[in-house]
Amino acid sequence: NVTHMTGKGAYVLVTLFADPTMKTESADYDSEWPGSAGDTNARYRLLAERFVDEPRVLFGLTNEPHTTRDHAPELAARYASAIATIREVEDARGGPHHLVVVQAPEGWARDLGYFVDHPLEGDNIVYEIHPYNPAADFERLITTPAQTLPILIGEYGPAFMDESDIRALWALARALGRGGLPVEWAEFY
């Protein structure tokens, strides 16, 4: 499926969502995190090996991790370990570094404040947010982080936003750089 889609010109974000190596207890501070025992990195290694020659594949490291700011360094360390695993494969095979997508640790992938202050080391790292928020929050959640971080706006929609919020999000994304950094986005209807 991935090769079919990339062959059609689409970019595909491959994410370990609901993978057994991810911690899924949603009430815990570290749910939806890559596992710490290395099992998750073994999966990332397999994915990197499979898609090393697919330049339209992006690697997403998780979906909606949630924690408090005091635990964000631990999540950042797990991200760094996963990125190192992917880069090891790419470098060994002489392939380019794919985009690796990490999500905001606070507010169910909404608040990038920790990464604004502590960006991950390396190249081709993109910071994804899910701004299911009113437009009044966009300055803090998107505009300010976009000053220093490349951002991908992932999930959003009418579950927690009204139509005016969604239209404001589209306008902001256009103004900040559709098609290039610092902000990428996709329209959902």
CSV table of C-alpha atoms in Angstrom, one decimal:
chain,number,residue,atom,x,y,z
A,1,ASN,CA,0.0,0.0,0.0
A,2,VAL,CA,2.8,2.4,0.9
A,3,THR,CA,4.7,1.8,-2.3
A,4,HIS,CA,1.5,2.1,-4.3
A,5,MET,CA,0.7,5.5,-2.8
A,6,THR,CA,4.3,6.9,-3.0
A,7,GLY,CA,4.3,5.7,-6.6
A,8,LYS,CA,1.3,7.9,-7.3
A,9,GLY,CA,3.2,10.9,-5.8
A,10,ALA,CA,1.7,10.9,-2.4
A,11,TYR,CA,3.7,11.3,0.8
A,12,VAL,CA,3.0,8.6,3.4
A,13,LEU,CA,3.4,9.0,7.1
A,14,VAL,CA,4.2,5.6,8.6
A,15,THR,CA,3.4,5.5,12.3
A,16,LEU,CA,3.4,2.8,14.9
A,17,PHE,CA,-0.1,3.4,16.0
A,18,ALA,CA,-1.6,0.8,18.4
A,19,ASP,CA,1.5,-1.3,18.0
A,20,PRO,CA,2.0,-3.8,20.9
A,21,THR,CA,5.4,-2.2,21.7
A,22,MET,CA,3.8,1.2,22.4
A,23,LYS,CA,2.4,1.8,25.9
A,24,THR,CA,-1.3,2.3,25.5
A,25,GLU,CA,-2.7,2.7,29.0
A,26,SER,CA,-4.3,6.0,28.3
A,27,ALA,CA,-4.6,7.1,31.9
A,28,ASP,CA,-0.8,6.9,32.4
A,29,TYR,CA,1.5,9.9,31.8
A,30,ASP,CA,3.5,7.8,29.3
A,31,SER,CA,0.8,6.3,27.2
A,32,GLU,CA,1.3,6.2,23.4
A,33,TRP,CA,5.1,6.4,24.0
A,34,PRO,CA,7.6,4.3,22.2
A,35,GLY,CA,8.6,1.4,24.4
A,36,SER,CA,11.7,1.8,26.5
A,37,ALA,CA,12.9,-1.8,26.2
A,38,GLY,CA,14.0,-1.5,22.6
A,39,ASP,CA,11.1,-3.5,21.1
A,40,THR,CA,9.8,-0.3,19.5
A,41,ASN,CA,13.2,0.5,18.0
A,42,ALA,CA,13.3,-2.9,16.5
A,43,ARG,CA,10.1,-2.1,14.7
A,44,TYR,CA,11.5,1.3,13.6
A,45,ARG,CA,14.6,-0.5,12.3
A,46,LEU,CA,12.5,-2.8,10.2
A,47,LEU,CA,10.4,0.1,8.8
A,48,ALA,CA,13.6,2.0,8.0
A,49,GLU,CA,15.1,-1.0,6.2
A,50,ARG,CA,11.9,-1.5,4.2
A,51,PHE,CA,11.5,2.1,3.2
A,52,VAL,CA,15.1,3.3,3.0
A,53,ASP,CA,14.7,3.9,-0.8
A,54,GLU,CA,11.2,5.5,-0.6
A,55,PRO,CA,11.9,9.2,-0.3
A,56,ARG,CA,8.2,10.0,0.0
A,57,VAL,CA,7.9,8.0,3.3
A,58,LEU,CA,8.0,10.0,6.6
A,59,PHE,CA,8.4,8.2,9.9
A,60,GLY,CA,6.0,9.1,12.6
A,61,LEU,CA,7.2,8.1,16.0
A,62,THR,CA,3.9,8.0,17.9
A,63,ASN,CA,0.4,9.3,18.0
A,64,GLU,CA,-0.8,11.7,20.7
A,65,PRO,CA,1.6,11.0,23.5
A,66,HIS,CA,0.6,12.8,26.6
A,67,THR,CA,2.5,13.8,29.6
A,68,THR,CA,3.2,16.7,31.9
A,69,ARG,CA,6.2,18.9,31.2
A,70,ASP,CA,8.2,17.3,34.0
A,71,HIS,CA,8.1,14.0,32.0
A,72,ALA,CA,8.8,15.5,28.6
A,73,PRO,CA,12.6,15.0,28.8
A,74,GLU,CA,12.0,11.2,29.1
A,75,LEU,CA,9.8,11.2,26.0
A,76,ALA,CA,12.4,13.3,24.1
A,77,ALA,CA,15.1,10.7,25.0
A,78,ARG,CA,12.9,7.9,23.6
A,79,TYR,CA,12.4,10.0,20.4
A,80,ALA,CA,16.2,10.6,20.2
A,81,SER,CA,16.8,6.8,20.5
A,82,ALA,CA,14.2,6.0,17.8
A,83,ILE,CA,15.7,8.7,15.5
A,84,ALA,CA,19.2,7.3,16.0
A,85,THR,CA,17.9,3.8,15.1
A,86,ILE,CA,16.3,5.1,11.8
A,87,ARG,CA,19.4,7.2,11.0
A,88,GLU,CA,21.7,4.2,11.6
A,89,VAL,CA,19.8,2.2,8.9
A,90,GLU,CA,19.8,5.1,6.5
A,91,ASP,CA,23.5,5.9,6.9
A,92,ALA,CA,24.5,2.2,6.6
A,93,ARG,CA,22.5,1.9,3.4
A,94,GLY,CA,23.8,5.3,2.0
A,95,GLY,CA,20.2,6.6,1.8
A,96,PRO,CA,19.0,10.1,2.5
A,97,HIS,CA,17.6,11.0,5.9
A,98,HIS,CA,13.8,10.8,5.8
A,99,LEU,CA,11.6,13.2,7.6
A,100,VAL,CA,11.0,12.0,11.1
A,101,VAL,CA,7.9,13.3,12.7
A,102,VAL,CA,7.6,13.7,16.5
A,103,GLN,CA,4.6,14.9,18.3
A,104,ALA,CA,4.1,17.5,21.0
A,105,PRO,CA,4.4,15.9,24.4
A,106,GLU,CA,1.8,17.9,26.2
A,107,GLY,CA,-2.0,18.3,25.7
A,108,TRP,CA,-2.4,15.2,23.5
A,109,ALA,CA,0.0,16.5,20.8
A,110,ARG,CA,-1.1,20.1,21.1
A,111,ASP,CA,1.7,22.0,23.0
A,112,LEU,CA,5.2,22.2,21.6
A,113,GLY,CA,6.5,24.4,24.4
A,114,TYR,CA,9.0,21.8,25.6
A,115,PHE,CA,10.5,21.4,22.1
A,116,VAL,CA,10.7,25.1,21.5
A,117,ASP,CA,13.0,25.3,24.5
A,118,HIS,CA,14.7,21.9,23.9
A,119,PRO,CA,14.6,20.9,20.2
A,120,LEU,CA,15.8,17.4,19.3
A,121,GLU,CA,19.3,17.2,17.8
A,122,GLY,CA,19.6,16.1,14.2
A,123,ASP,CA,18.3,16.8,10.7
A,124,ASN,CA,15.0,16.4,9.1
A,125,ILE,CA,13.0,16.3,12.3
A,126,VAL,CA,9.5,17.8,12.1
A,127,TYR,CA,7.2,18.6,15.0
A,128,GLU,CA,3.6,17.6,14.6
A,129,ILE,CA,0.7,19.1,16.5
A,130,HIS,CA,-3.0,18.3,16.7
A,131,PRO,CA,-4.6,21.7,17.3
A,132,TYR,CA,-8.1,20.8,18.2
A,133,ASN,CA,-8.4,24.3,19.7
A,134,PRO,CA,-10.1,27.6,19.2
A,135,ALA,CA,-8.4,30.1,17.0
A,136,ALA,CA,-7.5,32.2,20.1
A,137,ASP,CA,-4.9,29.5,21.0
A,138,PHE,CA,-3.1,29.4,17.6
A,139,GLU,CA,-0.6,32.1,18.5
A,140,ARG,CA,0.7,30.1,21.4
A,141,LEU,CA,0.3,26.7,19.8
A,142,ILE,CA,1.4,27.4,16.2
A,143,THR,CA,2.7,30.8,15.4
A,144,THR,CA,5.2,31.1,18.3
A,145,PRO,CA,6.7,27.6,17.9
A,146,ALA,CA,6.9,28.0,14.1
A,147,GLN,CA,9.5,30.8,14.7
A,148,THR,CA,12.0,28.1,15.6
A,149,LEU,CA,10.6,24.7,14.7
A,150,PRO,CA,9.4,23.1,11.5
A,151,ILE,CA,5.8,22.2,12.2
A,152,LEU,CA,3.4,19.7,10.6
A,153,ILE,CA,-0.3,20.3,11.5
A,154,GLY,CA,-1.7,16.9,11.7
A,155,GLU,CA,-5.2,16.1,13.1
A,156,TYR,CA,-7.8,18.8,13.6
A,157,GLY,CA,-11.4,19.1,12.9
A,158,PRO,CA,-14.9,19.7,14.1
A,159,ALA,CA,-14.7,17.4,17.1
A,160,PHE,CA,-13.5,20.3,19.2
A,161,MET,CA,-13.4,23.2,16.7
A,162,ASP,CA,-16.1,25.1,14.9
A,163,GLU,CA,-16.0,26.1,11.3
A,164,SER,CA,-14.5,29.6,12.0
A,165,ASP,CA,-11.6,27.9,14.0
A,166,ILE,CA,-10.9,25.6,11.1
A,167,ARG,CA,-10.9,28.4,8.5
A,168,ALA,CA,-8.6,30.4,10.8
A,169,LEU,CA,-6.3,27.5,11.0
A,170,TRP,CA,-6.2,27.1,7.2
A,171,ALA,CA,-5.5,30.9,6.8
A,172,LEU,CA,-2.7,30.7,9.4
A,173,ALA,CA,-1.1,27.7,7.7
A,174,ARG,CA,-1.2,29.5,4.3
A,175,ALA,CA,0.4,32.6,5.9
A,176,LEU,CA,3.1,30.7,7.6
A,177,GLY,CA,4.3,28.6,4.7
A,178,ARG,CA,2.2,26.0,3.0
A,179,GLY,CA,4.4,23.7,0.9
A,180,GLY,CA,7.5,24.4,2.9
A,181,LEU,CA,8.8,25.1,6.3
A,182,PRO,CA,7.9,26.2,8.9
A,183,VAL,CA,4.4,24.9,8.6
A,184,GLU,CA,2.9,22.0,6.6
A,185,TRP,CA,-0.7,21.1,6.7
A,186,ALA,CA,-3.4,19.2,5.0
A,187,GLU,CA,-7.0,20.1,4.6
A,188,PHE,CA,-9.7,17.8,6.1
A,189,TYR,CA,-13.3,18.3,5.2
